XYZ file of C-alpha atoms in Angstrom:
585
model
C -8.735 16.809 5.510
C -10.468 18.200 2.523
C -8.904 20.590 0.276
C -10.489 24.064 -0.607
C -8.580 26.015 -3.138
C -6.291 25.481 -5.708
C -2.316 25.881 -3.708
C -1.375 29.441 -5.019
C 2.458 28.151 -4.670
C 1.635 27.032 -8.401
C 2.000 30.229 -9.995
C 5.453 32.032 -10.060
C 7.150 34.567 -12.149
C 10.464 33.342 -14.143
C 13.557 32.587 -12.681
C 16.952 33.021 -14.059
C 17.495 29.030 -14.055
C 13.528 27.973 -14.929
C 11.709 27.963 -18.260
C 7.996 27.831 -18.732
C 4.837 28.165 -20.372
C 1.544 30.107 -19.922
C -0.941 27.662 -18.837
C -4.279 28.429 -18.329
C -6.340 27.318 -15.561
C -10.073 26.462 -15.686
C -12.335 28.786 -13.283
C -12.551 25.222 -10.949
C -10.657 22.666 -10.997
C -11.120 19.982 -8.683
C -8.556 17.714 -5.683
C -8.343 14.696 -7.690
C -8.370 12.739 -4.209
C -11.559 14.312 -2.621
C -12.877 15.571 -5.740
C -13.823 18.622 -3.469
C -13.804 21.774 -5.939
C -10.701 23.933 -5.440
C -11.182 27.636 -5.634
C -11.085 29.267 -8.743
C -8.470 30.656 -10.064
C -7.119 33.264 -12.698
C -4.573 32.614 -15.415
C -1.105 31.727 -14.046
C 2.564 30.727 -15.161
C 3.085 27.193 -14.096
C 6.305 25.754 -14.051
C 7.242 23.508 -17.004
C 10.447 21.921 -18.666
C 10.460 22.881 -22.202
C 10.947 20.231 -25.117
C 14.935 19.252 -25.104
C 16.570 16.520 -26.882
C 16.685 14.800 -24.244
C 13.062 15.391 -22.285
C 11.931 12.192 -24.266
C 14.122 10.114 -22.111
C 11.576 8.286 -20.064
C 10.161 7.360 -23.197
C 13.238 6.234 -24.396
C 14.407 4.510 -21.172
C 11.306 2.265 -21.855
C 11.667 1.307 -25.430
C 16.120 0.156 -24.112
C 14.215 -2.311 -22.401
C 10.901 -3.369 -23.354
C 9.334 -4.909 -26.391
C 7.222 -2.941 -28.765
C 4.464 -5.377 -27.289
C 4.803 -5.152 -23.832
C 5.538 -1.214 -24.067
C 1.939 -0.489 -25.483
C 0.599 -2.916 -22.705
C 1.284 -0.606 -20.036
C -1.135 2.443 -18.817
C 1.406 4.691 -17.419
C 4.823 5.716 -18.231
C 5.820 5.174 -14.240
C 9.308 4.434 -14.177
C 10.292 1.515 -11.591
C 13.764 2.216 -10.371
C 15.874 -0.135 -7.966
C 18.094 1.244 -5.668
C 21.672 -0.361 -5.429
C 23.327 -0.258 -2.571
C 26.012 -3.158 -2.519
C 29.345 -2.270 -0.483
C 31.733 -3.382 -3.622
C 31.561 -2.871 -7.321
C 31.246 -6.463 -7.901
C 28.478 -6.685 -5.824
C 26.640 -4.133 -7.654
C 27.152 -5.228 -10.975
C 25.354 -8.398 -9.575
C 22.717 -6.739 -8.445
C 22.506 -4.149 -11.672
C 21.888 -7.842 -13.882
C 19.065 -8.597 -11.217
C 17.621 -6.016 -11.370
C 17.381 -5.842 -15.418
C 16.409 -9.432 -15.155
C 13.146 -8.354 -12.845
C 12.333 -5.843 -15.094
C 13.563 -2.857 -13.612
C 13.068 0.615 -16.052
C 16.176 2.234 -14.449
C 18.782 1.486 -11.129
C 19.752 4.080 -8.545
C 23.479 3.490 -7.831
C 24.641 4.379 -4.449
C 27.744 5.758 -4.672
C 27.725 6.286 -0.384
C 27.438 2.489 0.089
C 30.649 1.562 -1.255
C 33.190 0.834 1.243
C 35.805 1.744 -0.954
C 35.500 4.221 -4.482
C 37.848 5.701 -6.884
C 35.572 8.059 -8.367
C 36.731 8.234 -11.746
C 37.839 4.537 -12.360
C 34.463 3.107 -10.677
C 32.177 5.434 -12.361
C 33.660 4.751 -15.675
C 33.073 1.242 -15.497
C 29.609 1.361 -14.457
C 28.434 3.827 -16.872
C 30.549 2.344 -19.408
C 29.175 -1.119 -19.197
C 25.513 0.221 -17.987
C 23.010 -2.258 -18.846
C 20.252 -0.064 -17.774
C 20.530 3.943 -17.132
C 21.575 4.912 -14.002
C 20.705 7.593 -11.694
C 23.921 7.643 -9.470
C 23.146 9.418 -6.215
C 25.538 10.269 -3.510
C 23.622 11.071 -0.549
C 25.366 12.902 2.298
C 24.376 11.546 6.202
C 22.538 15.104 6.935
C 20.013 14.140 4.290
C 19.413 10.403 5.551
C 22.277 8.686 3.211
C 25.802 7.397 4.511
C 28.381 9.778 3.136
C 30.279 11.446 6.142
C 32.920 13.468 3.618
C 33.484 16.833 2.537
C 30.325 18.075 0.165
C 32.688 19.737 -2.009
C 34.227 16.105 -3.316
C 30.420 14.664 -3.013
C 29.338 17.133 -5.711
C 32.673 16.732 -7.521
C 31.948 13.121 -7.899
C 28.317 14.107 -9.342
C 29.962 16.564 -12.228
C 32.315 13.747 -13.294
C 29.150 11.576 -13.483
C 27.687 13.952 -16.288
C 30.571 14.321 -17.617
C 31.047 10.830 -18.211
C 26.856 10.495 -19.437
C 25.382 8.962 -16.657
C 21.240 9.121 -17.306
C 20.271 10.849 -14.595
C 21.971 12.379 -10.705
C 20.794 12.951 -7.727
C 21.551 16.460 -6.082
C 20.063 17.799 -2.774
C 17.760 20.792 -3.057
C 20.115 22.244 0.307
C 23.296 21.908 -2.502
C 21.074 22.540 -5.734
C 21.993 26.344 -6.307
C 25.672 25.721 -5.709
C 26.048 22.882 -8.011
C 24.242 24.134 -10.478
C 26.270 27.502 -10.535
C 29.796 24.977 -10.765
C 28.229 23.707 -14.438
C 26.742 27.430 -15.487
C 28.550 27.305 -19.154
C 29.669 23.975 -19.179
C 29.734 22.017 -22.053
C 27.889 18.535 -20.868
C 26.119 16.003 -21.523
C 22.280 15.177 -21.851
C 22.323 14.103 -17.903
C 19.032 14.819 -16.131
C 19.246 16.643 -12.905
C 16.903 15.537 -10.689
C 16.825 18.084 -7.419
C 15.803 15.932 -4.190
C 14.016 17.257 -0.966
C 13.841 14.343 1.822
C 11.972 15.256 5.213
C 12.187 12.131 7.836
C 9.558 13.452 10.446
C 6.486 14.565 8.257
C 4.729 15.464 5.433
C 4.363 19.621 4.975
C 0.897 21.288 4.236
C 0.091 21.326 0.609
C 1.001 24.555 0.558
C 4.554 24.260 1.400
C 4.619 21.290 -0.572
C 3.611 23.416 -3.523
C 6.057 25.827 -2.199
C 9.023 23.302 -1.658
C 8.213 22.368 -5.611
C 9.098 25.898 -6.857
C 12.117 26.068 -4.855
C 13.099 23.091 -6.509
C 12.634 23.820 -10.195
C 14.105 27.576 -9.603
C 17.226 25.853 -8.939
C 17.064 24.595 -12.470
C 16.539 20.548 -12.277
C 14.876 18.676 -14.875
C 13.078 16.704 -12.521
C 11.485 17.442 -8.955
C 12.170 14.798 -5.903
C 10.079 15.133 -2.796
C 10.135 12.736 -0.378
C 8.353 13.055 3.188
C 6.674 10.826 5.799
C 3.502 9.460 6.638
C 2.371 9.929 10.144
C -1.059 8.918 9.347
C -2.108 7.946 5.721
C -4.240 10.845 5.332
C -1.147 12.500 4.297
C 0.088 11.120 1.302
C -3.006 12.700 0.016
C -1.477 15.503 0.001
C 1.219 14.410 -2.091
C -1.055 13.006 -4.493
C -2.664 16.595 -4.597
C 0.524 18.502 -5.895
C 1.513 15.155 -7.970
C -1.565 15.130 -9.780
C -1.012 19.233 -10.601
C 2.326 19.085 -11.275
C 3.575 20.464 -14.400
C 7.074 19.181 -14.508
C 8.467 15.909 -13.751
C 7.532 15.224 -10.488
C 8.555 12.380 -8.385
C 6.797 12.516 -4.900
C 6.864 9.589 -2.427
C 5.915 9.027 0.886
C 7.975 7.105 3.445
C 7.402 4.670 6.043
C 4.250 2.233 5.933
C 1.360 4.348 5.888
C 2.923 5.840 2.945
C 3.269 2.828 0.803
C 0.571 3.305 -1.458
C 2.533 6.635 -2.309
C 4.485 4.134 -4.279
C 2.252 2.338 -6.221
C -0.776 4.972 -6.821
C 2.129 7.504 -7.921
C 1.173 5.452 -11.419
C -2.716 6.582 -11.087
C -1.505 10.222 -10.352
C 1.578 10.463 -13.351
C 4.319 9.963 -10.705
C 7.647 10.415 -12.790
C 9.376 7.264 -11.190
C 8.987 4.661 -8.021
C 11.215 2.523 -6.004
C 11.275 -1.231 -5.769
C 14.119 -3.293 -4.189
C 15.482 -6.559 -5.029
C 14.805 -8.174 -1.846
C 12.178 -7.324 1.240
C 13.737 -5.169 3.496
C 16.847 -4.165 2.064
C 15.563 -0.829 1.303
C 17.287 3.026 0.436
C 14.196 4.518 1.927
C 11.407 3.471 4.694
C 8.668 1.612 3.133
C 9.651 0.967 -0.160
C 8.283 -2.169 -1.341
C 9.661 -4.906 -3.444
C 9.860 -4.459 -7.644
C 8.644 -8.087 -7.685
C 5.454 -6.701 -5.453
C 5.705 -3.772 -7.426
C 5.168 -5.863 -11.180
C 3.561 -9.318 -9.717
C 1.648 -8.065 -6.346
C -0.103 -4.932 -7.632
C 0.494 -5.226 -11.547
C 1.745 -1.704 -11.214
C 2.537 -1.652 -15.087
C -1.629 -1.610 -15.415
C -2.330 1.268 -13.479
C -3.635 3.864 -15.135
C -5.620 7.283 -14.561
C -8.552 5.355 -14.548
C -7.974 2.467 -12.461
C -9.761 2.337 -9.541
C -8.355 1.740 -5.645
C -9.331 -0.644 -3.641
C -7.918 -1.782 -0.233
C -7.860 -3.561 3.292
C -8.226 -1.243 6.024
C -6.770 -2.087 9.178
C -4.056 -1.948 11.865
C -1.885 -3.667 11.794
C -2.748 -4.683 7.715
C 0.439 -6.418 6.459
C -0.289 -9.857 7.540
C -3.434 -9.885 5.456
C -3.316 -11.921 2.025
C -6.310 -9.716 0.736
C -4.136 -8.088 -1.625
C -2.590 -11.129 -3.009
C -5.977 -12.620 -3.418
C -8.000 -9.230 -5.149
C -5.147 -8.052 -7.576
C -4.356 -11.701 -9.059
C -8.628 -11.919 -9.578
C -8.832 -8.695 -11.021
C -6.167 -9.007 -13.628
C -7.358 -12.405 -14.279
C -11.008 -10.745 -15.449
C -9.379 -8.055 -16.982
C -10.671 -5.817 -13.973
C -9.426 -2.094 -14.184
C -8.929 -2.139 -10.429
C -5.824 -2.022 -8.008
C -5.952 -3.169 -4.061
C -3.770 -2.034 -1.588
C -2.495 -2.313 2.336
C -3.817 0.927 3.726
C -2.587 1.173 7.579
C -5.114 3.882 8.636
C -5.074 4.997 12.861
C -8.714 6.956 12.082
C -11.026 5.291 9.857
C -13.373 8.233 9.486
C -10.849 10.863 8.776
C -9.746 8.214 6.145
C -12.867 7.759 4.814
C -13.183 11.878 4.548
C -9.961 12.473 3.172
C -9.759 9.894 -0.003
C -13.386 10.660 -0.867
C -13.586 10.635 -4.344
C -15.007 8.099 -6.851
C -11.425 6.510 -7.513
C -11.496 4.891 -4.134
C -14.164 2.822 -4.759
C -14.435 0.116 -2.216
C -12.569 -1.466 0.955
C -12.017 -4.423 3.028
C -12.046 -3.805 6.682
C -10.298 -5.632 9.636
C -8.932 -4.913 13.001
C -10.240 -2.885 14.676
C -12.398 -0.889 12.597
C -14.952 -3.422 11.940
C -17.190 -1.489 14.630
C -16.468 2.251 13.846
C -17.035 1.294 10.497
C -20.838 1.020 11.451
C -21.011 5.026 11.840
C -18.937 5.899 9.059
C -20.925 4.800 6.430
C -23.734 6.347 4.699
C -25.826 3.486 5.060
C -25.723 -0.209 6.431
C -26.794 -3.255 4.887
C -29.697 -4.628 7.448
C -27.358 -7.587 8.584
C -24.502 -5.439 8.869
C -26.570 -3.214 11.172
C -27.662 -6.120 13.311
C -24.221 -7.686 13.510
C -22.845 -4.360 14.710
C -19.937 -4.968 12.344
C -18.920 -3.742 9.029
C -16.330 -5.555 7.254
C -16.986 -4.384 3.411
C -17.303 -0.231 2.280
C -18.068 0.785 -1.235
C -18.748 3.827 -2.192
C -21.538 3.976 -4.096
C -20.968 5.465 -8.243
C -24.316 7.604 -7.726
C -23.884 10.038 -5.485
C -20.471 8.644 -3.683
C -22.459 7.664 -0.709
C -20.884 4.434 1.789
C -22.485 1.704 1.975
C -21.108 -1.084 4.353
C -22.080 -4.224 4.401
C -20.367 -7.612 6.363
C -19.119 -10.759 4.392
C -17.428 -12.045 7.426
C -20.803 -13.957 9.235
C -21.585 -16.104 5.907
C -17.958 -16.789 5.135
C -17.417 -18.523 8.676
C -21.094 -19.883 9.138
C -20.751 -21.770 5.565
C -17.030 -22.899 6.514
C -18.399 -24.409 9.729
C -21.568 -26.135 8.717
C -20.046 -27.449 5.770
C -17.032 -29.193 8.072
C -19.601 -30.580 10.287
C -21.594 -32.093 7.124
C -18.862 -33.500 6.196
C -18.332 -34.977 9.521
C -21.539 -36.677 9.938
C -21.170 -37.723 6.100
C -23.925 -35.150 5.117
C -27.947 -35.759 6.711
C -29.517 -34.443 3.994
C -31.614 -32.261 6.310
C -32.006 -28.651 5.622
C -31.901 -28.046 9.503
C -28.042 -26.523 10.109
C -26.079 -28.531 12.366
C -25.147 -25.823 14.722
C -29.002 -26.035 15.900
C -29.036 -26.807 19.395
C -24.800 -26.506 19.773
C -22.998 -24.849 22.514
C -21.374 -22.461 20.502
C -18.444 -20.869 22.094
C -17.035 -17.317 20.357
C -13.614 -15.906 21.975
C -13.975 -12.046 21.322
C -16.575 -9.738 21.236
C -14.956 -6.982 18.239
C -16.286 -7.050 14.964
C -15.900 -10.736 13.938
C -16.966 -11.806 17.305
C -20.118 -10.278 16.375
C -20.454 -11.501 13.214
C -20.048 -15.120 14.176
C -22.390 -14.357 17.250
C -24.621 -13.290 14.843
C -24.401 -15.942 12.319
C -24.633 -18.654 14.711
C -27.876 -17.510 16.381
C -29.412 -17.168 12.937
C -28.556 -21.196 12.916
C -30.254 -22.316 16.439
C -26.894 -22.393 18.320
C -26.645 -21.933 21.997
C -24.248 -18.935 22.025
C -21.596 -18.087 24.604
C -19.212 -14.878 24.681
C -16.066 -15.503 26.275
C -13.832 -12.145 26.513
C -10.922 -10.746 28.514
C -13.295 -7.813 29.085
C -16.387 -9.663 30.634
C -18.424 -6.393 30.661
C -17.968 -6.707 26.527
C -18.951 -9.835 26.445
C -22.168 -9.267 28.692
C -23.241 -6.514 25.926
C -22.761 -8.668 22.865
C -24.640 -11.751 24.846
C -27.337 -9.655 25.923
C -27.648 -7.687 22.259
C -27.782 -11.462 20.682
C -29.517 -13.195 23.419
C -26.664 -15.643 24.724
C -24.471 -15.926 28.041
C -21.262 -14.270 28.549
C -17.829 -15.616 30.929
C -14.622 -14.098 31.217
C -11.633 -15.459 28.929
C -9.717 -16.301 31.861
C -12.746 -18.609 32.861
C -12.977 -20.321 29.484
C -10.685 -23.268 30.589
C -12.702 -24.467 32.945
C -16.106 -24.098 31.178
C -17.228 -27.258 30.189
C -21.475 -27.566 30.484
C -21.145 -30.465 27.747
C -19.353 -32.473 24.904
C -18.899 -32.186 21.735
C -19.007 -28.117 21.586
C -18.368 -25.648 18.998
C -15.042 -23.156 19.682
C -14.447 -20.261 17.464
C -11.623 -17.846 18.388
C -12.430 -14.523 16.479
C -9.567 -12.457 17.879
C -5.427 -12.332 17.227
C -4.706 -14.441 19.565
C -2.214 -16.775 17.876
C -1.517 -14.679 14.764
C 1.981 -14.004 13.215
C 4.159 -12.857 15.096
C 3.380 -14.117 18.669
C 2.269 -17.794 16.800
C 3.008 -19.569 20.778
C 0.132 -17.839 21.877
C -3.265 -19.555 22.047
C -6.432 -18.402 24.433
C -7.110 -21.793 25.580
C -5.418 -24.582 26.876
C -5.102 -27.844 25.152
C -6.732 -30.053 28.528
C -9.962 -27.575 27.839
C -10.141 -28.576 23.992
C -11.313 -32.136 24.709
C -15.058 -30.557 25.051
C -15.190 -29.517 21.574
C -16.434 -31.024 18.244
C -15.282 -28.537 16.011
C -12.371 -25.399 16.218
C -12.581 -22.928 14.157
C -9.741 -19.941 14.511
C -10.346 -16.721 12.381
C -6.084 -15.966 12.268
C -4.903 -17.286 9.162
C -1.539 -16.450 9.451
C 0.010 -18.896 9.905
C -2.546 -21.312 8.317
C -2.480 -23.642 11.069
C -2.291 -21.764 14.724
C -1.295 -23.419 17.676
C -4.817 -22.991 18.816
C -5.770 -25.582 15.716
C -2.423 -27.762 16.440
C -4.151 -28.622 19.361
C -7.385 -28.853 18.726
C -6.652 -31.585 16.592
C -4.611 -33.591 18.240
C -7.046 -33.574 21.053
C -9.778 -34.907 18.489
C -11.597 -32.156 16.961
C -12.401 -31.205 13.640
C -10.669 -27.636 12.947
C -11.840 -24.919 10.438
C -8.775 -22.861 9.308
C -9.379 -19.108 9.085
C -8.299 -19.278 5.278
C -11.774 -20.611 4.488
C -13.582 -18.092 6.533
C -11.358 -15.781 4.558
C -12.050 -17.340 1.386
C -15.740 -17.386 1.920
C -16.118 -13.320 2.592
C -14.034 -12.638 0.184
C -16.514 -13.801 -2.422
C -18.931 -11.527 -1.584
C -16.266 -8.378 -1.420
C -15.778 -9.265 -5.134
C -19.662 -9.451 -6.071
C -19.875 -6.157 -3.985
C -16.383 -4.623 -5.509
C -17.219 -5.411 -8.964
C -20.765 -6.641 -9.320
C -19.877 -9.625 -11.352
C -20.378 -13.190 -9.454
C -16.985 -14.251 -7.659
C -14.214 -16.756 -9.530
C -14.289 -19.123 -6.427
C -12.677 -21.953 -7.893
C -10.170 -19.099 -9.112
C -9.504 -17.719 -5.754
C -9.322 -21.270 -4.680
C -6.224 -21.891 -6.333
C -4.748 -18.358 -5.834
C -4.862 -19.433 -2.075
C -3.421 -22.729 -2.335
C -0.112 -21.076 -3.411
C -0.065 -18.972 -0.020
């Protein structure tokens, strides 16, 4: 997806609820996610809220609950917000105290997950006793919330909320024009309106997007809510697009789990809030992540215009402790970077569609390892003769890709070092896989790569995949032998064997599986499985209480992570640092 032209939805005359301000465009402007130049454009009337007394109140939400210190700490003034959704008052005041105790900017109170609720006794009380400000939302069931009533009481509920000087409501953009018309000349208070669009099958063009944004603000709200989907991740570029345009508060997020970085790059792009729940999967919304994720994970309070993304690529991604490991390093170095999951179906219309020099660099897994070969610009000479890419970064210059693999000297290193250690170190430069039977299960992109590496060292290789045909094409490109995975038991040409299991065989959640039996394991030396989650597979169970040696797949991991950093940031890796970061996980 690139984008061509500036979205001519931005420009509108006045409307009877909507004040604004002449802006003037530059003749190009560019898509701050491709960095593709837009069309030019002439002068236009973009959509604006004027100064009020109360427009400073995300400024002054901060400075209720946050130090002087810590205020001027952060780069963006990202609100984090957590939802409340507890079926009893009590229960939410609970959760209200957790969530100022985790550092939450704002809460979201539910009003359509209470079980029972006298409007004007219950919302007293919270917004009496409010700890933080509140956005109280009611959200009828034909807009993805629980309240099955009549709309007329709904939006009854939300007038006695401003009335009674709750921060902020919710009201849908289908409802907008007739609550707004119930207030026209009402004396109320300084409650902002935020008017919310929610779409649980897609995201729209960026057209209608731009589109959707004007309907909103000609209803009158203070702030705009769009919320869509994410069939494939490409899309929330699009709402990064109109997010990074917008000229009035603009909250856009994108649901569901190729959307999540719509939640924490809405800081990078001058999102107006985000969502983070108390606990993992007790969500208001698909995909939202955690506000302890949120503030410890991806130090979301440090994002800034000019941080730059970095991620894992992969599918599935959210097993992978890549972003635990990256973001602590970075903030440890004082590293303007952030790293995120990114669950992408096509790698190279990924690669085309977040283009620009804020993605900077990416981890890649499963499966992409392969087609990340032909997406890049160029290929380190290894990389090329692995036939596997595992590292991408786009190169400052002239924004070419580069790939390069990590993976081959992570596992090698892991391996020879285990064996050293076996044989109480020989002293010899000669590695100790010269001459081994080396045995890889899978022929994808770390198959290769530990094909590759092991060759390099003198070892004996053998491919053993469920497709034998694959396996027969990475033997023949590395010079080795190739049997069928359903054969692999009964191979057994000598002792004492190397085994290393390169696919996800084994990994969270089918942990019973192995692709070996345990009799079979009695002809190798050394295991070595590339799953690290869980730590210890049944595959390495085994393997070591029939005798072997194992090599976890947390020190393959470790090992090509170090050269992801050097090739992310171009400063030597903290290994003992990401050491210990792993020995917490």
């Amino acid at each position: 997806m690139k984008f061509l032209r500036a979205p001519p939805q931005l420009c509108y005359p006045s409307t009877p609820h909507t004040k604004f301000f002449n802006h003037r465009l530059n003749a190009t402007f560019f898509n701050p996610i491709s960095r593709h130049p837009l069309a030019s454009t002439t002068p236009c009337r973009l959509f604006h809220q004027p100064a009020t007394p109360h427009s400073s109140l995300r400024h002054h939400t901060q400075e209720q609950i946050t130090s002087p210190s810590s205020s001027e700490m952060r780069k963006n003034e990202t609100l984090i917000c957590v939802p409340i959704m507890g079926d009893s008052l009590d229960t939410m005041k609970i959760d209200i105290n957790k969530a100022k105790l985790a550092g939450a900017d704002l809460v979201e109170i539910r009003l359509d997950s209470l079980k029972t609720f006298n409007p004007s006794q219950d919302l007293n009380t919270l917004i009496k006793d409010r700890i933080l400000p509140l956005l109280i939302t009611y959200r009828p069931k034909w807009e993805g919330g629980m309240y099955e009533g009549d709309d007329n009481e709904r939006l009854d509920v939300l007038r006695l909320a401003m009335e009674l000087g709750a921060d902020y409501i919710d009201v849908e953009l289908q409802v907008a024009d007739q609550f707004f018309d119930s207030i026209r000349g009402k004396t109320l208070n300084k409650t902002k309106v935020i008017v919310s669009s929610h779409n649980y099958q897609r995201t729209p063009l960026v057209e209608d997007l731009g589109n959707l944004v004007a309907r909103i603000q000609a209803t009158g709200a203070d702030i705009v809510k769009i919320a869509t989907t994410a069939v494939e991740i490409t899309d929330v570029a699009r709402m990064f697009q109109i997010m990074a345009h917008s000229q009035v508060p603009f909250i856009g997020l994108v649901m569901g789990d190729r959307g999540l970085i719509s939640r924490i790059l809405c800081a990078k792009f001058g999102g107006y809030l985000t969502f983070g729940t108390l606990e993992s999967g007790v969500v208001s919304a698909p995909g939202q992540p955690t506000i302890k994720d949120l503030l410890d994970l991806y130090n979301i309070r440090q994002v800034g215009p000019d941080t730059k993304v970095y991620g894992i690529i992969g599918k599935p991604v959210g097993h992978s402790k890549s972003p635990i490991l990256f973001n602590e390093a970075f903030k440890s170095v004082s590293f303007d970077g952030v790293y995120v999951f990114l669950l992408v179906d096509d790698l190279a219309n990924f690669l085309r569609t977040y283009s620009s020099t804020d993605f900077v660099g990416f981890s890649v897994t499963i499966p992409h390892k392969e087609a990340a070969v032909k997406c890049c610009d160029e290929v380190d000479p290894v990389a090329k003769s692995i036939g596997a890419v595992n590292c991408v970064i786009r190169r400052p210059t002239d924004g070419k890709l580069i790939g390069y693999n990590t993976d081959y000297v992570g596992a090698i290193s892991a391996i020879e070092d285990r064996l050293r250690d076996r044989h109480n170190g020989d002293g010899t430069a000669v590695s100790p896989l010269a001459g081994k039977v080396f045995v890889v299960i899978g022929a994808g992109g770390a198959g290769k790569a530990l094909a590759y590496g092991a060759k390099e060292k003198g070892a004996r290789v053998v491919i053993a995949n469920r497709t034998y045909d694959r396996a027969r094409e990475l033997a023949d490109v590395i010079g080795g032998d190739a049997i069928a995975l359903a054969d692999l038991d009964n191979y057994h040409p000598e002792d004492g064997m190397i085994l290393a299991n390169t696919t996800s065989i084994g990994m969270q959640p089918k942990v019973d599986e192995t692709p070996i039996s345990k009799h079979a394991l009695k002809s190798y030396s050394l295991v070595f499985d590339a799953v690290y989650t869980p730590k210890m597979t049944r595959l390495l169970k085994e393997a070591e209480e029939s005798g072997a040696t194992i090599v976890t797949g947390l020190e393959m991991f470790l090992g090509q992570a170090y050269g992801q950093f050097e090739n992310f940031t171009g400063t030597p890796a903290p290994k003992q640092l990401f050491k210990k970061i792993m020995e917490n996980y």
